[in-house]
Amino acid sequence: MTFKPVRKAVFPVAGLGTRFLPATKAIPKEMLTVGEKPLIQHVVEEARDAGIEEFIFVTSPSKETLKRHFDIIPELETVLEKRGKKELLAKLRPTNIAAGKLKTTYQNEPLGLGHAVWCAKELVGREPFAIILPDVVIATKTKSCLAQMVDAYNKVGGNMIALNEVPKSETNKYGIIAPGNIDKNIYEIKGMVEKPKPEKAPSNLSITGRYILQPEVFDYLDTFETGAGGEIQLTDAMAKLIGTQPFNGIVFEGKDYDCGSRLGFIEANIAYGLADPEISDDVRKILDKFR
Ligand code: G1P
């Protein structure tokens, strides 16, 4: 079977970042750094690793910095070249997105994730697309999480989301799926519900901020129906696709960090520090001091 390739990725980055105030008063929360890179760069690189060619930011007018981070700045590169700073150039170049490949659209009201994705409808058009939530950073050993999903999608098509086991007591923080048959690490998805209480949750498998969806999801988002928390939920629109199209979930190789919470953000920075060969020994020594 062949399926239309996934060429575009949507990044919902319009949020006010209130959980990180005052740090996020003047800078977008997606510019906070985990390891050496801002959150937005982690997810753009993940998308690139998956072969994504077009990057769509659903953002707000006050968050121009996010786009600027991916501008090509010839004068900076010339200075680094003249000074022979090859390592710095190698770190800078992954932030370059070629002209016309980064598109932005605005979400003018905070109506929910489903609404944010709906705002990208015209830019996506009628083709499959990926969605990546920058709050979730995923460290993998080889291929990025989205790249693993694209590999699976190229075999089975349809819709694909990333799954992760969470403690049953925390199901009310996530979208939770009702699993069907499992084939290796791919679950058939029979249903999904946004932020259920533990006693109502159909499993402890959560939706982990990575999606490959068919454009028909926009037909459901068009209705602007609200769900959990009074918001337009992506999970509700996806749930309506089940039964009309194949819908699968992948248990990926990797460790996800919830950088939307202060604790998850600190954990991610410790993990990335420990994984950085330049500083890992010293990070370990520092951590030992706090034992
Ligand atoms: C969103 C989704 C939820 C998903 C979560 C992953 O929720 O609505 O289904 O499990 O991201 O982090 P949010 O964290 O934006 O409330």
mmCIF file of C-alpha atoms and ligand atoms in Angstrom:
data_model
loop_
_atom_site.group_PDB
_atom_site.id
_atom_site.type_symbol
_atom_site.label_atom_id
_atom_site.label_comp_id
_atom_site.label_asym_id
_atom_site.label_seq_id
_atom_site.Cartn_x
_atom_site.Cartn_y
_atom_site.Cartn_z
ATOM 1 C CA MET A 1 0.000 0.000 0.000
ATOM 2 C CA THR A 2 1.207 3.529 -0.606
ATOM 3 C CA PHE A 3 0.136 6.575 1.327
ATOM 4 C CA LYS A 4 0.559 10.267 0.706
ATOM 5 C CA PRO A 5 3.830 11.282 2.386
ATOM 6 C CA VAL A 6 3.915 13.496 5.476
ATOM 7 C CA ARG A 7 5.613 16.728 4.367
ATOM 8 C CA LYS A 8 4.242 19.331 6.760
ATOM 9 C CA ALA A 9 4.309 19.732 10.521
ATOM 10 C CA VAL A 10 2.191 22.042 12.667
ATOM 11 C CA PHE A 11 3.608 23.502 15.882
ATOM 12 C CA PRO A 12 0.958 24.993 18.227
ATOM 13 C CA VAL A 13 2.956 27.818 19.835
ATOM 14 C CA ALA A 14 0.424 30.559 20.575
ATOM 15 C CA GLY A 15 0.131 30.012 24.354
ATOM 16 C CA LEU A 16 0.870 32.764 26.872
ATOM 17 C CA GLY A 17 3.145 30.546 28.954
ATOM 18 C CA THR A 18 1.571 31.739 32.192
ATOM 19 C CA ARG A 19 2.919 28.743 34.138
ATOM 20 C CA PHE A 20 6.443 30.067 33.615
ATOM 21 C CA LEU A 21 5.866 33.713 34.539
ATOM 22 C CA PRO A 22 7.808 35.894 35.157
ATOM 23 C CA ALA A 23 10.391 34.150 32.907
ATOM 24 C CA THR A 24 7.985 34.234 29.967
ATOM 25 C CA LYS A 25 6.853 37.844 30.275
ATOM 26 C CA ALA A 26 8.969 39.087 27.357
ATOM 27 C CA ILE A 27 10.120 35.839 25.726
ATOM 28 C CA PRO A 28 7.998 32.956 24.458
ATOM 29 C CA LYS A 29 8.066 29.872 26.693
ATOM 30 C CA GLU A 30 9.207 27.883 23.661
ATOM 31 C CA MET A 31 12.467 29.894 23.802
ATOM 32 C CA LEU A 32 13.325 28.492 27.241
ATOM 33 C CA THR A 33 16.320 26.211 26.889
ATOM 34 C CA VAL A 34 16.669 22.527 27.586
ATOM 35 C CA GLY A 35 20.342 21.638 27.284
ATOM 36 C CA GLU A 36 21.855 23.900 24.642
ATOM 37 C CA LYS A 37 18.720 24.569 22.651
ATOM 38 C CA PRO A 38 15.394 26.307 23.045
ATOM 39 C CA LEU A 39 12.369 24.015 23.185
ATOM 40 C CA ILE A 40 11.219 25.105 19.741
ATOM 41 C CA GLN A 41 14.534 24.038 18.219
ATOM 42 C CA HIS A 42 14.306 20.586 19.794
ATOM 43 C CA VAL A 43 10.980 19.965 18.092
ATOM 44 C CA VAL A 44 11.911 21.525 14.744
ATOM 45 C CA GLU A 45 14.987 19.271 14.639
ATOM 46 C CA GLU A 46 12.820 16.285 15.528
ATOM 47 C CA ALA A 47 10.541 17.121 12.595
ATOM 48 C CA ARG A 48 13.493 17.553 10.254
ATOM 49 C CA ASP A 49 14.832 14.152 11.296
ATOM 50 C CA ALA A 50 11.449 12.765 10.212
ATOM 51 C CA GLY A 51 11.797 14.300 6.740
ATOM 52 C CA ILE A 52 9.397 17.216 7.302
ATOM 53 C CA GLU A 53 9.884 19.899 4.638
ATOM 54 C CA GLU A 54 7.469 22.605 5.737
ATOM 55 C CA PHE A 55 7.115 23.998 9.250
ATOM 56 C CA ILE A 56 3.874 25.713 10.269
ATOM 57 C CA PHE A 57 3.844 27.754 13.492
ATOM 58 C CA VAL A 58 0.416 28.576 14.937
ATOM 59 C CA THR A 59 1.501 31.536 16.987
ATOM 60 C CA SER A 60 0.630 35.081 18.078
ATOM 61 C CA PRO A 61 1.927 38.496 16.971
ATOM 62 C CA SER A 62 3.909 38.961 20.201
ATOM 63 C CA LYS A 63 5.972 35.808 19.567
ATOM 64 C CA GLU A 64 7.951 36.877 16.470
ATOM 65 C CA THR A 65 11.144 35.713 18.229
ATOM 66 C CA LEU A 66 10.176 32.115 17.486
ATOM 67 C CA LYS A 67 10.335 32.759 13.757
ATOM 68 C CA ARG A 68 13.480 34.854 14.077
ATOM 69 C CA HIS A 69 15.276 31.934 15.725
ATOM 70 C CA PHE A 70 15.131 30.129 12.373
ATOM 71 C CA ASP A 71 16.128 33.086 10.152
ATOM 72 C CA ILE A 72 19.386 32.782 8.260
ATOM 73 C CA ILE A 73 21.722 35.572 9.431
ATOM 74 C CA PRO A 74 24.533 35.826 6.831
ATOM 75 C CA GLU A 75 26.504 38.501 8.748
ATOM 76 C CA LEU A 76 26.716 36.266 11.828
ATOM 77 C CA GLU A 77 27.841 33.288 9.748
ATOM 78 C CA THR A 78 30.440 35.420 7.911
ATOM 79 C CA VAL A 79 31.949 36.597 11.212
ATOM 80 C CA LEU A 80 32.107 33.041 12.573
ATOM 81 C CA GLU A 81 33.642 31.803 9.297
ATOM 82 C CA LYS A 82 36.294 34.565 9.317
ATOM 83 C CA ARG A 83 37.173 33.701 12.903
ATOM 84 C CA GLY A 84 37.393 29.989 12.058
ATOM 85 C CA LYS A 85 34.658 29.082 14.581
ATOM 86 C CA LYS A 86 33.666 25.842 12.868
ATOM 87 C CA GLU A 87 32.040 24.292 15.946
ATOM 88 C CA LEU A 88 29.833 27.304 16.543
ATOM 89 C CA LEU A 89 28.819 27.367 12.883
ATOM 90 C CA ALA A 90 27.884 23.696 13.132
ATOM 91 C CA LYS A 91 25.667 24.527 16.114
ATOM 92 C CA LEU A 92 24.113 27.525 14.365
ATOM 93 C CA ARG A 93 23.303 25.958 10.991
ATOM 94 C CA PRO A 94 20.538 23.606 12.238
ATOM 95 C CA THR A 95 18.598 26.757 13.158
ATOM 96 C CA ASN A 96 18.424 27.833 9.502
ATOM 97 C CA ILE A 97 15.136 27.185 7.750
ATOM 98 C CA ALA A 98 15.210 27.951 4.024
ATOM 99 C CA ALA A 99 13.110 30.822 2.671
ATOM 100 C CA GLY A 100 9.435 29.963 2.337
ATOM 101 C CA LYS A 101 9.620 26.755 4.372
ATOM 102 C CA LEU A 102 8.558 28.289 7.684
ATOM 103 C CA LYS A 103 4.992 29.574 7.626
ATOM 104 C CA THR A 104 3.140 31.272 10.432
ATOM 105 C CA THR A 105 -0.497 31.780 11.190
ATOM 106 C CA TYR A 106 -2.131 33.356 14.234
ATOM 107 C CA GLN A 107 -4.440 31.859 16.824
ATOM 108 C CA ASN A 108 -6.207 34.980 18.013
ATOM 109 C CA GLU A 109 -8.114 33.418 20.908
ATOM 110 C CA PRO A 110 -6.995 30.682 23.348
ATOM 111 C CA LEU A 111 -9.838 28.265 22.539
ATOM 112 C CA GLY A 112 -7.866 25.017 22.921
ATOM 113 C CA LEU A 113 -5.471 22.704 21.092
ATOM 114 C CA GLY A 114 -8.114 21.629 18.576
ATOM 115 C CA HIS A 115 -8.683 25.268 17.665
ATOM 116 C CA ALA A 116 -4.936 25.916 17.365
ATOM 117 C CA VAL A 117 -4.622 23.041 14.894
ATOM 118 C CA TRP A 118 -7.728 24.231 13.019
ATOM 119 C CA CYS A 119 -5.982 27.603 12.523
ATOM 120 C CA ALA A 120 -3.433 25.781 10.306
ATOM 121 C CA LYS A 121 -6.122 24.290 8.054
ATOM 122 C CA GLU A 122 -5.449 26.489 5.008
ATOM 123 C CA LEU A 123 -1.674 26.104 5.276
ATOM 124 C CA VAL A 124 -1.900 22.322 5.578
ATOM 125 C CA GLY A 125 -4.391 21.826 2.726
ATOM 126 C CA ARG A 126 -5.754 18.355 1.968
ATOM 127 C CA GLU A 127 -2.781 16.166 2.827
ATOM 128 C CA PRO A 128 -1.570 14.204 5.865
ATOM 129 C CA PHE A 129 0.395 16.278 8.351
ATOM 130 C CA ALA A 130 2.232 15.994 11.652
ATOM 131 C CA ILE A 131 1.599 17.932 14.860
ATOM 132 C CA ILE A 132 4.297 18.389 17.482
ATOM 133 C CA LEU A 133 3.697 19.955 20.898
ATOM 134 C CA PRO A 134 6.894 21.733 22.005
ATOM 135 C CA ASP A 135 6.029 21.251 25.689
ATOM 136 C CA VAL A 136 6.966 17.605 25.240
ATOM 137 C CA VAL A 137 10.648 17.037 24.503
ATOM 138 C CA ILE A 138 11.593 13.463 23.627
ATOM 139 C CA ALA A 139 15.138 12.131 23.919
ATOM 140 C CA THR A 140 15.764 9.077 21.726
ATOM 141 C CA LYS A 141 18.794 6.884 21.081
ATOM 142 C CA THR A 142 18.619 6.833 17.297
ATOM 143 C CA LYS A 143 15.693 8.161 15.284
ATOM 144 C CA SER A 144 13.524 10.975 16.609
ATOM 145 C CA CYS A 145 10.064 10.081 17.890
ATOM 146 C CA LEU A 146 8.369 11.624 14.851
ATOM 147 C CA ALA A 147 10.774 9.767 12.532
ATOM 148 C CA GLN A 148 9.751 6.483 14.188
ATOM 149 C CA MET A 149 6.131 7.447 13.642
ATOM 150 C CA VAL A 150 6.700 8.307 9.977
ATOM 151 C CA ASP A 151 8.357 4.891 9.466
ATOM 152 C CA ALA A 152 5.313 3.198 10.977
ATOM 153 C CA TYR A 153 2.927 5.436 8.992
ATOM 154 C CA ASN A 154 4.687 4.526 5.747
ATOM 155 C CA LYS A 155 3.822 0.889 6.477
ATOM 156 C CA VAL A 156 0.243 1.171 7.754
ATOM 157 C CA GLY A 157 -1.004 4.637 6.696
ATOM 158 C CA GLY A 158 -4.025 6.269 8.317
ATOM 159 C CA ASN A 159 -3.561 8.213 11.539
ATOM 160 C CA MET A 160 -0.813 7.661 14.094
ATOM 161 C CA ILE A 161 -0.171 9.049 17.563
ATOM 162 C CA ALA A 162 2.674 8.564 20.041
ATOM 163 C CA LEU A 163 1.766 6.640 23.191
ATOM 164 C CA ASN A 164 3.277 6.431 26.622
ATOM 165 C CA GLU A 165 2.360 4.617 29.820
ATOM 166 C CA VAL A 166 1.444 6.962 32.654
ATOM 167 C CA PRO A 167 0.529 6.216 36.284
ATOM 168 C CA LYS A 168 -3.204 5.538 36.495
ATOM 169 C CA SER A 169 -3.502 8.343 39.069
ATOM 170 C CA GLU A 170 -2.378 10.878 36.417
ATOM 171 C CA THR A 171 -4.764 10.091 33.560
ATOM 172 C CA ASN A 172 -6.546 13.405 34.174
ATOM 173 C CA LYS A 173 -3.509 15.269 32.769
ATOM 174 C CA TYR A 174 -3.567 13.633 29.327
ATOM 175 C CA GLY A 175 -5.547 12.321 26.404
ATOM 176 C CA ILE A 176 -6.020 8.590 27.099
ATOM 177 C CA ILE A 177 -6.708 5.881 24.512
ATOM 178 C CA ALA A 178 -8.751 2.686 24.519
ATOM 179 C CA PRO A 179 -6.390 0.118 22.975
ATOM 180 C CA GLY A 180 -7.382 -2.692 20.633
ATOM 181 C CA ASN A 181 -5.024 -5.296 19.160
ATOM 182 C CA ILE A 182 -1.289 -4.810 19.472
ATOM 183 C CA ASP A 183 1.233 -5.779 16.775
ATOM 184 C CA LYS A 184 4.827 -5.372 18.044
ATOM 185 C CA ASN A 185 4.788 -1.784 19.337
ATOM 186 C CA ILE A 186 1.729 -0.589 17.372
ATOM 187 C CA TYR A 187 -1.657 -0.472 19.066
ATOM 188 C CA GLU A 188 -4.896 -0.275 17.171
ATOM 189 C CA ILE A 189 -6.895 2.556 18.759
ATOM 190 C CA LYS A 190 -10.553 1.979 19.534
ATOM 191 C CA GLY A 191 -11.358 5.183 21.334
ATOM 192 C CA MET A 192 -9.857 8.152 23.128
ATOM 193 C CA VAL A 193 -10.897 10.612 25.788
ATOM 194 C CA GLU A 194 -9.359 13.866 26.971
ATOM 195 C CA LYS A 195 -8.186 14.061 30.592
ATOM 196 C CA PRO A 196 -10.424 11.365 32.145
ATOM 197 C CA LYS A 197 -10.488 10.782 35.896
ATOM 198 C CA PRO A 198 -8.543 7.602 36.793
ATOM 199 C CA GLU A 199 -11.761 5.649 37.454
ATOM 200 C CA LYS A 200 -13.113 6.584 33.997
ATOM 201 C CA ALA A 201 -9.853 6.106 32.034
ATOM 202 C CA PRO A 202 -9.995 3.323 29.407
ATOM 203 C CA SER A 203 -6.277 2.520 29.950
ATOM 204 C CA ASN A 204 -3.084 4.134 31.209
ATOM 205 C CA LEU A 205 -1.789 4.830 27.679
ATOM 206 C CA SER A 206 -1.509 8.571 27.114
ATOM 207 C CA ILE A 207 -1.255 10.658 23.957
ATOM 208 C CA THR A 208 2.260 12.096 24.040
ATOM 209 C CA GLY A 209 2.217 15.297 21.980
ATOM 210 C CA ARG A 210 3.036 13.760 18.568
ATOM 211 C CA TYR A 211 0.459 13.114 15.865
ATOM 212 C CA ILE A 212 0.249 12.187 12.188
ATOM 213 C CA LEU A 213 -3.256 12.928 10.991
ATOM 214 C CA GLN A 214 -5.261 12.825 7.800
ATOM 215 C CA PRO A 215 -6.832 16.127 6.668
ATOM 216 C CA GLU A 216 -10.361 14.822 7.406
ATOM 217 C CA VAL A 217 -9.704 15.776 11.053
ATOM 218 C CA PHE A 218 -10.319 19.386 9.971
ATOM 219 C CA ASP A 219 -13.882 18.472 8.981
ATOM 220 C CA TYR A 220 -14.535 17.658 12.657
ATOM 221 C CA LEU A 221 -12.577 20.627 13.990
ATOM 222 C CA ASP A 222 -14.724 22.859 11.753
ATOM 223 C CA THR A 223 -17.658 22.317 14.117
ATOM 224 C CA PHE A 224 -15.891 24.180 16.969
ATOM 225 C CA GLU A 225 -17.445 21.782 19.507
ATOM 226 C CA THR A 226 -16.042 22.195 23.002
ATOM 227 C CA GLY A 227 -15.064 19.368 25.339
ATOM 228 C CA ALA A 228 -12.947 18.905 28.488
ATOM 229 C CA GLY A 229 -12.225 22.206 30.251
ATOM 230 C CA GLY A 230 -14.614 24.035 27.883
ATOM 231 C CA GLU A 231 -11.906 23.934 25.171
ATOM 232 C CA ILE A 232 -12.006 22.757 21.544
ATOM 233 C CA GLN A 233 -10.129 19.482 21.994
ATOM 234 C CA LEU A 234 -8.040 17.807 19.297
ATOM 235 C CA THR A 235 -8.696 14.498 21.066
ATOM 236 C CA ASP A 236 -12.462 14.821 20.465
ATOM 237 C CA ALA A 237 -11.994 15.493 16.730
ATOM 238 C CA MET A 238 -9.586 12.536 16.445
ATOM 239 C CA ALA A 239 -12.019 10.282 18.309
ATOM 240 C CA LYS A 240 -14.590 10.981 15.576
ATOM 241 C CA LEU A 241 -12.154 9.761 12.907
ATOM 242 C CA ILE A 242 -11.908 6.338 14.558
ATOM 243 C CA GLY A 243 -13.936 3.824 12.597
ATOM 244 C CA THR A 244 -13.830 5.915 9.424
ATOM 245 C CA GLN A 245 -10.041 5.576 8.956
ATOM 246 C CA PRO A 246 -7.256 3.405 10.417
ATOM 247 C CA PHE A 247 -6.052 4.873 13.729
ATOM 248 C CA ASN A 248 -2.964 3.525 15.469
ATOM 249 C CA GLY A 249 -0.680 4.422 18.329
ATOM 250 C CA ILE A 250 3.020 3.712 18.601
ATOM 251 C CA VAL A 251 4.932 2.943 21.768
ATOM 252 C CA PHE A 252 8.133 4.698 20.721
ATOM 253 C CA GLU A 253 11.752 4.239 21.778
ATOM 254 C CA GLY A 254 12.693 7.241 23.895
ATOM 255 C CA LYS A 255 12.035 9.204 27.063
ATOM 256 C CA ASP A 256 9.593 12.109 27.075
ATOM 257 C CA TYR A 257 9.854 15.147 29.350
ATOM 258 C CA ASP A 258 6.873 17.332 30.156
ATOM 259 C CA CYS A 259 8.499 20.740 29.824
ATOM 260 C CA GLY A 260 5.147 22.449 30.327
ATOM 261 C CA SER A 261 5.607 21.971 34.072
ATOM 262 C CA ARG A 262 8.418 23.445 36.164
ATOM 263 C CA LEU A 263 9.420 20.068 37.535
ATOM 264 C CA GLY A 264 9.446 18.343 34.132
ATOM 265 C CA PHE A 265 11.482 21.238 32.759
ATOM 266 C CA ILE A 266 14.102 20.877 35.489
ATOM 267 C CA GLU A 267 14.179 17.094 35.014
ATOM 268 C CA ALA A 268 14.718 17.578 31.271
ATOM 269 C CA ASN A 269 17.620 19.960 31.889
ATOM 270 C CA ILE A 270 19.262 17.532 34.284
ATOM 271 C CA ALA A 271 18.816 14.664 31.816
ATOM 272 C CA TYR A 272 20.201 16.660 28.883
ATOM 273 C CA GLY A 273 23.095 17.881 31.042
ATOM 274 C CA LEU A 274 23.921 14.307 31.999
ATOM 275 C CA ALA A 275 23.730 13.257 28.348
ATOM 276 C CA ASP A 276 26.083 16.024 27.148
ATOM 277 C CA PRO A 277 29.623 14.556 26.953
ATOM 278 C CA GLU A 278 31.208 18.015 27.413
ATOM 279 C CA ILE A 279 29.673 18.567 30.854
ATOM 280 C CA SER A 280 28.155 15.274 32.032
ATOM 281 C CA ASP A 281 30.903 14.412 34.562
ATOM 282 C CA ASP A 282 30.647 17.837 36.151
ATOM 283 C CA VAL A 283 26.845 17.745 36.204
ATOM 284 C CA ARG A 284 27.074 14.431 38.051
ATOM 285 C CA LYS A 285 29.493 15.954 40.581
ATOM 286 C CA ILE A 286 27.142 18.875 41.158
ATOM 287 C CA LEU A 287 24.201 16.508 41.693
ATOM 288 C CA ASP A 288 26.275 14.465 44.172
ATOM 289 C CA LYS A 289 26.794 17.638 46.234
ATOM 290 C CA PHE A 290 23.033 17.883 46.793
ATOM 291 C CA ARG A 291 22.577 14.317 48.023
HETATM 292 C C1 G1P B 1 -2.459 18.096 25.280
HETATM 293 C C2 G1P B 1 -3.482 17.136 24.685
HETATM 294 C C3 G1P B 1 -3.470 15.809 25.446
HETATM 295 C C4 G1P B 1 -2.066 15.238 25.456
HETATM 296 C C5 G1P B 1 -1.071 16.256 26.028
HETATM 297 C C6 G1P B 1 0.346 15.740 25.882
HETATM 298 O O1 G1P B 1 -2.876 18.490 26.558
HETATM 299 O O2 G1P B 1 -4.757 17.739 24.731
HETATM 300 O O3 G1P B 1 -4.356 14.911 24.824
HETATM 301 O O4 G1P B 1 -2.026 14.048 26.229
HETATM 302 O O5 G1P B 1 -1.151 17.503 25.324
HETATM 303 O O6 G1P B 1 1.219 16.531 26.595
HETATM 304 P P1 G1P B 1 -2.238 19.756 27.341
HETATM 305 O O7 G1P B 1 -0.971 19.254 27.978
HETATM 306 O O8 G1P B 1 -1.970 20.813 26.305
HETATM 307 O O9 G1P B 1 -3.267 20.160 28.334
#
